[in-house]
Coordinates of N, CA, C and O in Angstrom, one line a residue:
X1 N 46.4 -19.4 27.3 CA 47.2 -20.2 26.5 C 48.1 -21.0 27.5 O 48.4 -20.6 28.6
X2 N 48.6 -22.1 26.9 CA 49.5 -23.0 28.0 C 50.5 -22.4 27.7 O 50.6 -22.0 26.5
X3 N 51.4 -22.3 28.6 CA 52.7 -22.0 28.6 C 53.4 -23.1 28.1 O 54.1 -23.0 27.1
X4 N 53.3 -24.6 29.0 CA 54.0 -25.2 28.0 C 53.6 -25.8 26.6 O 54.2 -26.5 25.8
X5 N 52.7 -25.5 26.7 CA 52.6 -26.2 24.8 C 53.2 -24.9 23.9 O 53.3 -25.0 22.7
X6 N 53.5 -23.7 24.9 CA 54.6 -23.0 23.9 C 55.9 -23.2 24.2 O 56.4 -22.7 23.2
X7 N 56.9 -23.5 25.0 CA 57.7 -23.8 25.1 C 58.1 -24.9 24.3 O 59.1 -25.0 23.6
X8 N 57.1 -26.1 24.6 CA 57.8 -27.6 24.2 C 57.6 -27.2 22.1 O 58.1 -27.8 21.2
X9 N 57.0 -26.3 22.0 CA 56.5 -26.0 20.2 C 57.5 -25.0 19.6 O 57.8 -25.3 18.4
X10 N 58.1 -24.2 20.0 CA 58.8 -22.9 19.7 C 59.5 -22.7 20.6 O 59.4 -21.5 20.7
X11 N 60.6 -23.3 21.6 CA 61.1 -22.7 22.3 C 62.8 -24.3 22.3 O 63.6 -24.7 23.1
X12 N 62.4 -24.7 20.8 CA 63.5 -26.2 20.8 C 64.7 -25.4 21.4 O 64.7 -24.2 21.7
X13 N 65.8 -26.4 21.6 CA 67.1 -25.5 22.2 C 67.6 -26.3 21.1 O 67.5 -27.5 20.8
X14 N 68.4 -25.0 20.2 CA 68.7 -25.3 18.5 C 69.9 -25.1 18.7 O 70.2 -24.4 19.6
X15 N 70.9 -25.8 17.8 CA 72.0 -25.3 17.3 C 72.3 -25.2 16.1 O 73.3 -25.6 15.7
X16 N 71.5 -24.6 15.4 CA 71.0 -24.2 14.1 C 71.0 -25.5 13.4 O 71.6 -26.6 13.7
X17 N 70.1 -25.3 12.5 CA 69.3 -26.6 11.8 C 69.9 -26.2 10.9 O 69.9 -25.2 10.3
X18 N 71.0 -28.2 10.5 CA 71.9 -27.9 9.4 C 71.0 -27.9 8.3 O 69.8 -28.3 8.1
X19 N 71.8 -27.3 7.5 CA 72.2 -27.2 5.7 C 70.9 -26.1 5.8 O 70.1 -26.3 4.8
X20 N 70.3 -25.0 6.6 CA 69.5 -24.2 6.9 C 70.1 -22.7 6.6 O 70.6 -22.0 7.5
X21 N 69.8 -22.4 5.8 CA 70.5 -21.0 5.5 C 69.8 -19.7 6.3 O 68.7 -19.2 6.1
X22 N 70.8 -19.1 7.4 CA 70.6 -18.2 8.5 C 70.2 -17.1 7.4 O 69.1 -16.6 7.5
X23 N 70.7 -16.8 6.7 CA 70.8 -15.4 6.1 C 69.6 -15.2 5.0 O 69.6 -14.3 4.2
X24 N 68.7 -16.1 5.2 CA 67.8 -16.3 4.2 C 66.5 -15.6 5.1 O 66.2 -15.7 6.2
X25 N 65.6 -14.5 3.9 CA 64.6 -14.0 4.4 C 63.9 -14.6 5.3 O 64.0 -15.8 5.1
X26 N 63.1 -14.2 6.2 CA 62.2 -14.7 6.8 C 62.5 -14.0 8.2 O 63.2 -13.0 8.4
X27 N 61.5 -14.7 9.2 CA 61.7 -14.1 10.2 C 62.1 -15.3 11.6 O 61.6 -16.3 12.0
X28 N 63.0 -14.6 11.8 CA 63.8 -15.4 13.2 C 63.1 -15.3 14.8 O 62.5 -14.3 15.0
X29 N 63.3 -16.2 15.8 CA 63.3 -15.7 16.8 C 64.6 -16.3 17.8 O 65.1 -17.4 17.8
X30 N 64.9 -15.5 18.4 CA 66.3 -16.1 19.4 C 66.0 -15.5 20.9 O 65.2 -14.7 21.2
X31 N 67.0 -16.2 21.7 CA 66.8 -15.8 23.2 C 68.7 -15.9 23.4 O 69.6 -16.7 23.1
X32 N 68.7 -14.8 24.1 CA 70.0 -14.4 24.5 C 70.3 -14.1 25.7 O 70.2 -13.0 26.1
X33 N 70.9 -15.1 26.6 CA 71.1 -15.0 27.8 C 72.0 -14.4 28.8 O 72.2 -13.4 28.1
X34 N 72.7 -14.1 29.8 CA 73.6 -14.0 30.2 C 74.6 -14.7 30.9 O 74.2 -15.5 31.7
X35 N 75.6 -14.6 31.0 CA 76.4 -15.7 32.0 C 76.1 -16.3 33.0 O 76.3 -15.7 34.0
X36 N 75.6 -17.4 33.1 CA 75.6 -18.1 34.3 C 74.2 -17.2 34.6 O 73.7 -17.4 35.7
X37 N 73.5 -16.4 33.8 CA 72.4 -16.5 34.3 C 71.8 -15.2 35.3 O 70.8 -15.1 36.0
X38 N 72.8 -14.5 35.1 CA 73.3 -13.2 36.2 C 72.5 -12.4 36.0 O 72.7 -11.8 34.9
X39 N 71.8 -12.1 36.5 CA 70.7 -10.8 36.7 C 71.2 -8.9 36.7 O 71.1 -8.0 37.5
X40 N 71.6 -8.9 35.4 CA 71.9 -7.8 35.5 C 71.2 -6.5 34.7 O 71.7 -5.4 34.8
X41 N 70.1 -6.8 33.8 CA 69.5 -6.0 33.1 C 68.5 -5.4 33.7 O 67.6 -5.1 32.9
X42 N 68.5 -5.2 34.6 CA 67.0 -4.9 35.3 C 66.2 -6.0 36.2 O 66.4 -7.2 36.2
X43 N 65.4 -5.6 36.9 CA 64.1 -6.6 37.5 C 62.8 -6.3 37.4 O 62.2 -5.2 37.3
X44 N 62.2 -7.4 37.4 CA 60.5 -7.5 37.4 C 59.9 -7.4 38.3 O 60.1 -8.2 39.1
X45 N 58.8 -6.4 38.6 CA 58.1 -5.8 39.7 C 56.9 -6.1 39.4 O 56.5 -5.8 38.2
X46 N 56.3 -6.5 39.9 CA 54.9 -6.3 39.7 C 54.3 -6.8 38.0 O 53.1 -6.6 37.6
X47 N 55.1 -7.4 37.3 CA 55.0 -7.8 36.0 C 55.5 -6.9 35.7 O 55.2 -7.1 34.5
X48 N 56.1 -5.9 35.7 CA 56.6 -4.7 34.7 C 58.1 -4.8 34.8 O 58.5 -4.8 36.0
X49 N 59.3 -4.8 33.7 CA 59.8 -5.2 33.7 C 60.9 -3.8 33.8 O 60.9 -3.0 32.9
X50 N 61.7 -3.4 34.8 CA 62.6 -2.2 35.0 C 64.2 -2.3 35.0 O 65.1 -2.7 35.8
X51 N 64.2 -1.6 33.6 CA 65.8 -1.9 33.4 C 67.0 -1.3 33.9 O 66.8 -0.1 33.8
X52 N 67.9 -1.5 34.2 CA 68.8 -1.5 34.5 C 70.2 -0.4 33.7 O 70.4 -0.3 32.4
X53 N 71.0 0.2 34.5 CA 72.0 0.6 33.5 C 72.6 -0.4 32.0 O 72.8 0.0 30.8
X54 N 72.7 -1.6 32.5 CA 73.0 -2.6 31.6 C 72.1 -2.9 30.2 O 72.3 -3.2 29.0
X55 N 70.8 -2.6 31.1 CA 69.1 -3.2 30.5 C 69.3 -2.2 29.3 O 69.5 -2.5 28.1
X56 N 69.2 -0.7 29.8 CA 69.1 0.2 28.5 C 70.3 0.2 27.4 O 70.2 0.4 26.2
X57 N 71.3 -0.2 28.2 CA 72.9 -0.8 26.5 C 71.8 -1.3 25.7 O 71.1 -0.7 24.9
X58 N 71.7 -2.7 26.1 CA 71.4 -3.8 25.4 C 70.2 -3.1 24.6 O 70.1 -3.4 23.4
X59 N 69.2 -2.2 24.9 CA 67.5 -2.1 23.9 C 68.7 -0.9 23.0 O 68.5 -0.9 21.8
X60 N 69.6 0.0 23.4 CA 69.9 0.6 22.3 C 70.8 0.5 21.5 O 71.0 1.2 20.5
X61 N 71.6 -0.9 22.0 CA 72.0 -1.5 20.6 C 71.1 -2.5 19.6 O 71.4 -2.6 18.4
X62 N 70.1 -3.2 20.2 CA 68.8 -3.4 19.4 C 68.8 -2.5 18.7 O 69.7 -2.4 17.8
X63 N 68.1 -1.7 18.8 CA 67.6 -0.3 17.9 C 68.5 0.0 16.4 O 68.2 0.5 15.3
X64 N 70.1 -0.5 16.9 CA 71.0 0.4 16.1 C 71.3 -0.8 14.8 O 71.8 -0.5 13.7
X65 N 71.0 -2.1 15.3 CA 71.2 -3.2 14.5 C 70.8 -2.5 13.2 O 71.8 -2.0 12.6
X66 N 69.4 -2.3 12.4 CA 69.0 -1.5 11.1 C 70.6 -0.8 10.5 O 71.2 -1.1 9.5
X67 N 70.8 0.1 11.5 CA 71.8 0.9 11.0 C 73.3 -0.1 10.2 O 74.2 0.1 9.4
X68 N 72.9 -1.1 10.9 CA 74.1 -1.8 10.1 C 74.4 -2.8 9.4 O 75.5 -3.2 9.0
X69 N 73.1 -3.2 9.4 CA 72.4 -4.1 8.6 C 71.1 -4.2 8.1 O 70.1 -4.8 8.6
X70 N 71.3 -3.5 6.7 CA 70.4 -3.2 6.2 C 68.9 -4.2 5.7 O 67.8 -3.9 5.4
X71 N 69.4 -5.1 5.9 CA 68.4 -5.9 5.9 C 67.5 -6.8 6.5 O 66.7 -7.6 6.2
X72 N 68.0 -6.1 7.9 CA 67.4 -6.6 9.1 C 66.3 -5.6 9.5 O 66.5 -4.4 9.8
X73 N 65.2 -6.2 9.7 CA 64.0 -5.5 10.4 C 63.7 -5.4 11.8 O 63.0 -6.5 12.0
X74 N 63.7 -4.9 12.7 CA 63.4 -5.4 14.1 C 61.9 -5.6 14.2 O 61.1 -4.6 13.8
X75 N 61.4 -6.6 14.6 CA 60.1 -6.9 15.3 C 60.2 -6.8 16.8 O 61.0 -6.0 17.3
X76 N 59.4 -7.7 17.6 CA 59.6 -7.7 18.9 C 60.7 -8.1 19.3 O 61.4 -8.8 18.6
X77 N 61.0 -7.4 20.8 CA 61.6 -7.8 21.9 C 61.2 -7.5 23.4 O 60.3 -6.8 23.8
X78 N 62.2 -8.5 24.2 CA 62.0 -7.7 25.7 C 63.0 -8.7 26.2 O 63.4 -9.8 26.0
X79 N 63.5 -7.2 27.2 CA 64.9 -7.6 28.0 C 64.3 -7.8 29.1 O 63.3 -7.1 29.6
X80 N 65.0 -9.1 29.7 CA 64.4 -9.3 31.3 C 65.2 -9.4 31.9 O 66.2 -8.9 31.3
X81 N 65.7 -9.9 33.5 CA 66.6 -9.4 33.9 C 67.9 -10.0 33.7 O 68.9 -9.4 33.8
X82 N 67.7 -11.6 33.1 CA 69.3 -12.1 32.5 C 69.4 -12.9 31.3 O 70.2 -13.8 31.2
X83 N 68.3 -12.1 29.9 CA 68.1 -12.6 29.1 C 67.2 -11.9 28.1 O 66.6 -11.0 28.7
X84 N 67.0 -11.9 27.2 CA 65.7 -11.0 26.1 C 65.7 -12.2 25.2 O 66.6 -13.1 25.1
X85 N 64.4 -12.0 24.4 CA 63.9 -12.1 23.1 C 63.7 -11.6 21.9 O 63.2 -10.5 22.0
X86 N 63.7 -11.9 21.0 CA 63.5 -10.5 20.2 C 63.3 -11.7 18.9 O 63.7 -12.8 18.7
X87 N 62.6 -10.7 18.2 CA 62.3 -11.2 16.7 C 62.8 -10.7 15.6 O 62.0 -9.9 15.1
X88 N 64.0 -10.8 14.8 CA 64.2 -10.3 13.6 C 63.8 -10.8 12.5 O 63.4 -12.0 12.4
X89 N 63.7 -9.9 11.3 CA 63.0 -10.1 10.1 C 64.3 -10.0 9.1 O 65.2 -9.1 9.4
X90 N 64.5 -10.6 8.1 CA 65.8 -10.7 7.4 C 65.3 -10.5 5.9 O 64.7 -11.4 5.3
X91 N 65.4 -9.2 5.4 CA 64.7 -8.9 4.2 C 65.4 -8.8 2.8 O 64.7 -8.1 2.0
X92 N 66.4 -9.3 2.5 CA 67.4 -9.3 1.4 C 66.7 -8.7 0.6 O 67.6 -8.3 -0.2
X93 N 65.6 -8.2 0.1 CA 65.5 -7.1 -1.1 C 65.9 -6.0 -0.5 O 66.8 -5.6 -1.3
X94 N 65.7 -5.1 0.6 CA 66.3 -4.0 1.2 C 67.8 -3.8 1.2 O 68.2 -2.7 1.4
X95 N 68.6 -4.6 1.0 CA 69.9 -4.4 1.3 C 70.2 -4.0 -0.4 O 70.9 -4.8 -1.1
X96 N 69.7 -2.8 -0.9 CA 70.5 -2.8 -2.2 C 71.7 -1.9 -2.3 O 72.0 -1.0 -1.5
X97 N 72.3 -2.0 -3.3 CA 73.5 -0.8 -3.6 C 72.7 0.9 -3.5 O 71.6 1.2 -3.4
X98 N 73.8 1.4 -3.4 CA 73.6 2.8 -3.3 C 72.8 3.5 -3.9 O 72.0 4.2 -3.3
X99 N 72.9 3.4 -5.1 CA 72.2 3.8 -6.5 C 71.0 2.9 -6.9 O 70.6 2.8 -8.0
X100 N 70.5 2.2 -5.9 CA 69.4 1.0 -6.1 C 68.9 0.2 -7.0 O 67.9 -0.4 -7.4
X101 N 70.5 0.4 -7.5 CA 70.5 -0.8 -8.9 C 70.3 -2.0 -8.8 O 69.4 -2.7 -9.4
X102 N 70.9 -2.2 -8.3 CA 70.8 -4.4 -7.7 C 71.8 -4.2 -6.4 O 72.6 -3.5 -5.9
X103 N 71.0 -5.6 -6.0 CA 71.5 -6.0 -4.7 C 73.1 -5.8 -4.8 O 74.0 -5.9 -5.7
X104 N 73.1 -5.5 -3.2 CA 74.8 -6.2 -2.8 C 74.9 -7.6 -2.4 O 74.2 -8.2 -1.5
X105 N 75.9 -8.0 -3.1 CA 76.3 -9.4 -2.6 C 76.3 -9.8 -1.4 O 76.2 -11.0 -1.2
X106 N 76.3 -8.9 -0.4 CA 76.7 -9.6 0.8 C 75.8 -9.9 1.7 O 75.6 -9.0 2.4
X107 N 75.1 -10.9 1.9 CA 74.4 -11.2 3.1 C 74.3 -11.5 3.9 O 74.3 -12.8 3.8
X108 N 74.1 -11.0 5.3 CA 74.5 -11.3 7.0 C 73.6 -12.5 7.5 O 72.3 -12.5 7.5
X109 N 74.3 -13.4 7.8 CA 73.0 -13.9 8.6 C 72.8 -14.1 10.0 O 73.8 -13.9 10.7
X110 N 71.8 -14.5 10.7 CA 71.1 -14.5 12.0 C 72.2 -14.4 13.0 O 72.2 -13.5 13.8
X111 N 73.2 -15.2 13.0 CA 74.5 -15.6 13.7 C 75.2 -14.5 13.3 O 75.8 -14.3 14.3
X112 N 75.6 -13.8 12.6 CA 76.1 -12.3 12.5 C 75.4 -11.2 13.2 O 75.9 -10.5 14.0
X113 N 74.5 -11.2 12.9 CA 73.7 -10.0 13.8 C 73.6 -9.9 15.1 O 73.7 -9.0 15.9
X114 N 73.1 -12.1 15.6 CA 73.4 -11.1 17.4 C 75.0 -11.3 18.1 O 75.5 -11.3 19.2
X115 N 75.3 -11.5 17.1 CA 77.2 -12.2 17.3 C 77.7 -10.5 17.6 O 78.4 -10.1 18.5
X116 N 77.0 -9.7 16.4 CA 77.8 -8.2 16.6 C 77.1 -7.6 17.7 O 77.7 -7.4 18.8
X117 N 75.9 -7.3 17.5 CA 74.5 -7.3 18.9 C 75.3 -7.4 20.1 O 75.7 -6.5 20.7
X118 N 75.4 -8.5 20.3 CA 76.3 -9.0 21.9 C 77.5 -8.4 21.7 O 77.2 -7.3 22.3
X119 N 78.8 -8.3 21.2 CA 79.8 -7.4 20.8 C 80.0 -6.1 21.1 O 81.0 -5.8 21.6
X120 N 79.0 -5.0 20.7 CA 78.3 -4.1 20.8 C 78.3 -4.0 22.3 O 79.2 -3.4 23.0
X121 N 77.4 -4.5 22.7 CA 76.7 -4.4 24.3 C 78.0 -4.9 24.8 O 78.6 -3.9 25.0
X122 N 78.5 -5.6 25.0 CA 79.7 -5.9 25.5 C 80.4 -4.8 25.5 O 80.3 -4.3 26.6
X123 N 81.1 -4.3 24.8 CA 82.1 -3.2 24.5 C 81.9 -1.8 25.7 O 82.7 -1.3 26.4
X124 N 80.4 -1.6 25.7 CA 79.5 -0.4 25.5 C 79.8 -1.0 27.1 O 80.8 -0.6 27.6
X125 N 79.0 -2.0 27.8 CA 78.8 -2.2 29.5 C 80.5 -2.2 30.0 O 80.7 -1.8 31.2
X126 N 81.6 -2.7 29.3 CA 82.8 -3.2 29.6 C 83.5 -1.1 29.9 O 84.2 -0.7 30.8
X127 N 83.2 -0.7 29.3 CA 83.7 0.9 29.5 C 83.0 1.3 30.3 O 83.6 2.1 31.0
X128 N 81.6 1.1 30.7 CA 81.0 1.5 31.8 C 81.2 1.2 33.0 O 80.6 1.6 34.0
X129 N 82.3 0.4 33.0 CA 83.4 -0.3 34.8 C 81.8 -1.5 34.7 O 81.3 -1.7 35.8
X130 N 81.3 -2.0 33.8 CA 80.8 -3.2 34.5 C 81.7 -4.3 34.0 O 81.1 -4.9 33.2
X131 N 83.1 -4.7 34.4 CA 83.9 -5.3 33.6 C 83.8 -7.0 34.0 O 84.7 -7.8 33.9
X132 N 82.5 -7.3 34.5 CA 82.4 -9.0 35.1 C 81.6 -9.2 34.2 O 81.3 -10.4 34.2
X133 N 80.9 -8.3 32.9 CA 79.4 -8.8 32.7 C 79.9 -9.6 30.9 O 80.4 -9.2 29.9
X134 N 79.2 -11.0 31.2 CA 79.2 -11.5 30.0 C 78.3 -12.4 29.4 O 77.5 -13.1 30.0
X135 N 78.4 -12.3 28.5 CA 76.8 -13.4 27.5 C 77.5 -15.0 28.0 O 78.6 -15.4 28.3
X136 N 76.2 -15.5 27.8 CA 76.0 -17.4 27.5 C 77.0 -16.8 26.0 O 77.1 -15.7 25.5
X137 N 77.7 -18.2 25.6 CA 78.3 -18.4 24.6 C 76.8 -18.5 23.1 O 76.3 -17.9 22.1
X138 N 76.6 -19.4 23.7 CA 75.4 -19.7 22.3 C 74.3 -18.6 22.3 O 74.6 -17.5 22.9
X139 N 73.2 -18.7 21.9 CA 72.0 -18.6 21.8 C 70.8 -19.3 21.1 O 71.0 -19.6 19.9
X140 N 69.8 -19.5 21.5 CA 68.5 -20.2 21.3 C 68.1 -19.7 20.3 O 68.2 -18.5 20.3
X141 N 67.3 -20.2 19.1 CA 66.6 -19.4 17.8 C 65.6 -20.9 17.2 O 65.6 -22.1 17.4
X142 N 64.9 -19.7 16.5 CA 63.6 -20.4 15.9 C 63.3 -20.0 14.9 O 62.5 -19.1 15.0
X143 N 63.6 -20.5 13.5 CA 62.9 -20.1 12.4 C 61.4 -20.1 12.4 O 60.7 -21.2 12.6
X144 N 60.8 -18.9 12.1 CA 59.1 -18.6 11.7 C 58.7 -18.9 11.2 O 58.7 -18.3 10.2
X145 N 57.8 -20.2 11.1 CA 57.1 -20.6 10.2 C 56.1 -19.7 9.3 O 55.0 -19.4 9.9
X146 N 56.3 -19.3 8.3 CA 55.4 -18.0 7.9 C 53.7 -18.1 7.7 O 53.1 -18.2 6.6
X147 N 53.4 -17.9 8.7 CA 51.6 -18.4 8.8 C 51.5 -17.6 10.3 O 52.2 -17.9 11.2
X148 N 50.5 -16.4 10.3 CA 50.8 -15.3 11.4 C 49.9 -15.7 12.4 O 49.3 -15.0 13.1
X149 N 49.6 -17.2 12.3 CA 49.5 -18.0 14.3 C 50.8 -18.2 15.0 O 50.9 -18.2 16.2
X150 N 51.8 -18.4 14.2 CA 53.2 -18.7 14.7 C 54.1 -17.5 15.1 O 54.8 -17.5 16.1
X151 N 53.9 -16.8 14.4 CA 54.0 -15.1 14.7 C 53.9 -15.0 15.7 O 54.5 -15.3 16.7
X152 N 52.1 -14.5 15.5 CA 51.4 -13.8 16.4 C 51.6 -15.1 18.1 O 51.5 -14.8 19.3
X153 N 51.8 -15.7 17.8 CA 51.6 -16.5 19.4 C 53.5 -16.5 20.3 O 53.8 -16.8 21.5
X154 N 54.1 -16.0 19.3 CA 55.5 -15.8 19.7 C 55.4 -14.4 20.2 O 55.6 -14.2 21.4
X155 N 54.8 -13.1 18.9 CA 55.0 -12.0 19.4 C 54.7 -12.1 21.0 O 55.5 -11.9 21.9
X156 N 52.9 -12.4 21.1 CA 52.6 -13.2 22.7 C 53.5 -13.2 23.8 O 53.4 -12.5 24.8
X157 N 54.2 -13.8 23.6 CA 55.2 -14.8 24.5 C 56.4 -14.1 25.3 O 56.8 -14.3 26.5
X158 N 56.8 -12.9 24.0 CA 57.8 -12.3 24.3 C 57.0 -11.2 25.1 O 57.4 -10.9 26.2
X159 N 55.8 -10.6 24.4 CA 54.8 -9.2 25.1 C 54.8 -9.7 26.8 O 55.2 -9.0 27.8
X160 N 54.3 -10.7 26.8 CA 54.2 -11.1 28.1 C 54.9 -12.0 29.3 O 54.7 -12.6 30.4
X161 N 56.0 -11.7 28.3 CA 57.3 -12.6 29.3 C 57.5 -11.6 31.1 O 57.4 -12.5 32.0
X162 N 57.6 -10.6 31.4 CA 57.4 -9.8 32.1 C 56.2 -10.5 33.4 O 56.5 -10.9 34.5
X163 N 55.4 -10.5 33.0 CA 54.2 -11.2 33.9 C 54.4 -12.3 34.5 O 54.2 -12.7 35.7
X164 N 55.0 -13.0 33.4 CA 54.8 -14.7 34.0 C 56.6 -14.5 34.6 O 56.9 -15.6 35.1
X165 N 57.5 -13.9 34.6 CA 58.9 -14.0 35.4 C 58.9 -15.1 36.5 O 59.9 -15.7 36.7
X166 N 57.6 -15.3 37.3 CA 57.5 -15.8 38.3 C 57.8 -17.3 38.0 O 58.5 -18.0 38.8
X167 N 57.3 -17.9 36.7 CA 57.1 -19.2 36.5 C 58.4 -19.7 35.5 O 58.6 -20.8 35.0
X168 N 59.1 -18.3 35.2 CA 60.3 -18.3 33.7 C 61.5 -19.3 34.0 O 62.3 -19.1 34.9
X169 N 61.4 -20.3 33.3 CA 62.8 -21.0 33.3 C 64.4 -20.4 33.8 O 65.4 -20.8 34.3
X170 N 63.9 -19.4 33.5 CA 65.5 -18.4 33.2 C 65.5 -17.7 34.8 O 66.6 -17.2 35.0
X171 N 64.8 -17.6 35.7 CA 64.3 -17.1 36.8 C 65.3 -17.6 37.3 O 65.6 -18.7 36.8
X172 N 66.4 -17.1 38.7 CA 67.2 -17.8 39.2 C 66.5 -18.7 40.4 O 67.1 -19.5 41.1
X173 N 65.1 -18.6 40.6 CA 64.4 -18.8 41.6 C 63.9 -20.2 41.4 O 63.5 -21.0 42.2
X174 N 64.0 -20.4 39.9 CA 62.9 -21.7 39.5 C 64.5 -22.3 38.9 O 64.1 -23.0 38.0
X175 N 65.4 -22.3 38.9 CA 66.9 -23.0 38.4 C 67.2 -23.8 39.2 O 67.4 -23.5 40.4
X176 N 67.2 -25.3 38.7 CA 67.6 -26.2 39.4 C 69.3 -26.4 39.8 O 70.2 -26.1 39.0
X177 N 69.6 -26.8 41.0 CA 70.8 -26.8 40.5 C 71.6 -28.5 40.8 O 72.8 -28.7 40.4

């Protein structure tokens, strides 16, 4: 597969697409960087991708997202050394009341989840004395076109981000300056 005809297709640099409702089912994809690009999650060996004190915060507050937002599904991800991907699923029938009578009113969207996500990991690395480490302000996202070539060629992307490190935009090696 070309790499760039997936980048230049799915990889737009978004700032969310107005009058586009984040909080609406479907499935997202985003890229979450780090400051200035700082290599602190781990490194890439051999295509295998070995995380870091930092690396493991970030996958187990992934994991915990469910817990606090019920309506969020995790699909893929992968942490690389100054940035991850990951795929959430935004399922508004799941988030019901207690008694599973009807929905709760309230619905989180995309920009809430990795707003708390980063928050989270922040908090969590900042007590651990890594007190320099901080996110890019924004992040990159992609609404899913629901047709599972668009999926499936993202899931791809992210599975095998690890391998191609060598040729990755985000690489401080290939960063123009």
């Amino acid at each position: 597969m070309d790499r760039n005809y997936f980048k230049n297709k799915y990889l737009v640099n978004s700032i969310r697409l107005p009058g586009q409702d984040y909080s609406a089912n479907g499935h997202y994809f985003f890229t979450v960087c780090t400051k200035d690009r700082k290599c602190v999650f781990g490194e890439v060996k051999q295509g295998i991708m070995g995380l870091s004190e930092i690396g493991c915060i970030v996958y187990k507050y992934w994991y915990e997202l469910p817990s606090h937002y019920p309506s969020c599904i995790l699909d893929e991800i992968i942490v690389m050394p100054n940035h991850l991907h990951a795929i959430i699923k935004i399922d508004n029938y799941l988030n019901k009341s207690r008694d599973g009578a009807c929905p709760v009113s309230t619905r989180y969207s995309l920009s809430n989840m990795v707003g708390s996500f980063k928050s989270a990991c922040t908090k969590q690395i900042h007590q651990l004395g890594h007190l320099n480490f901080l996110w890019q302000e924004r992040f990159y996202d992609h609404i899913i076109k629901i047709d599972s070539e668009s999926l499936e060629k993202i899931r791809w992307y992210i599975k095998y981000n690890p391998p191609l490190w060598d040729k990755d935009r985000n690489n401080p090696i290939n960063i123009k300056i």
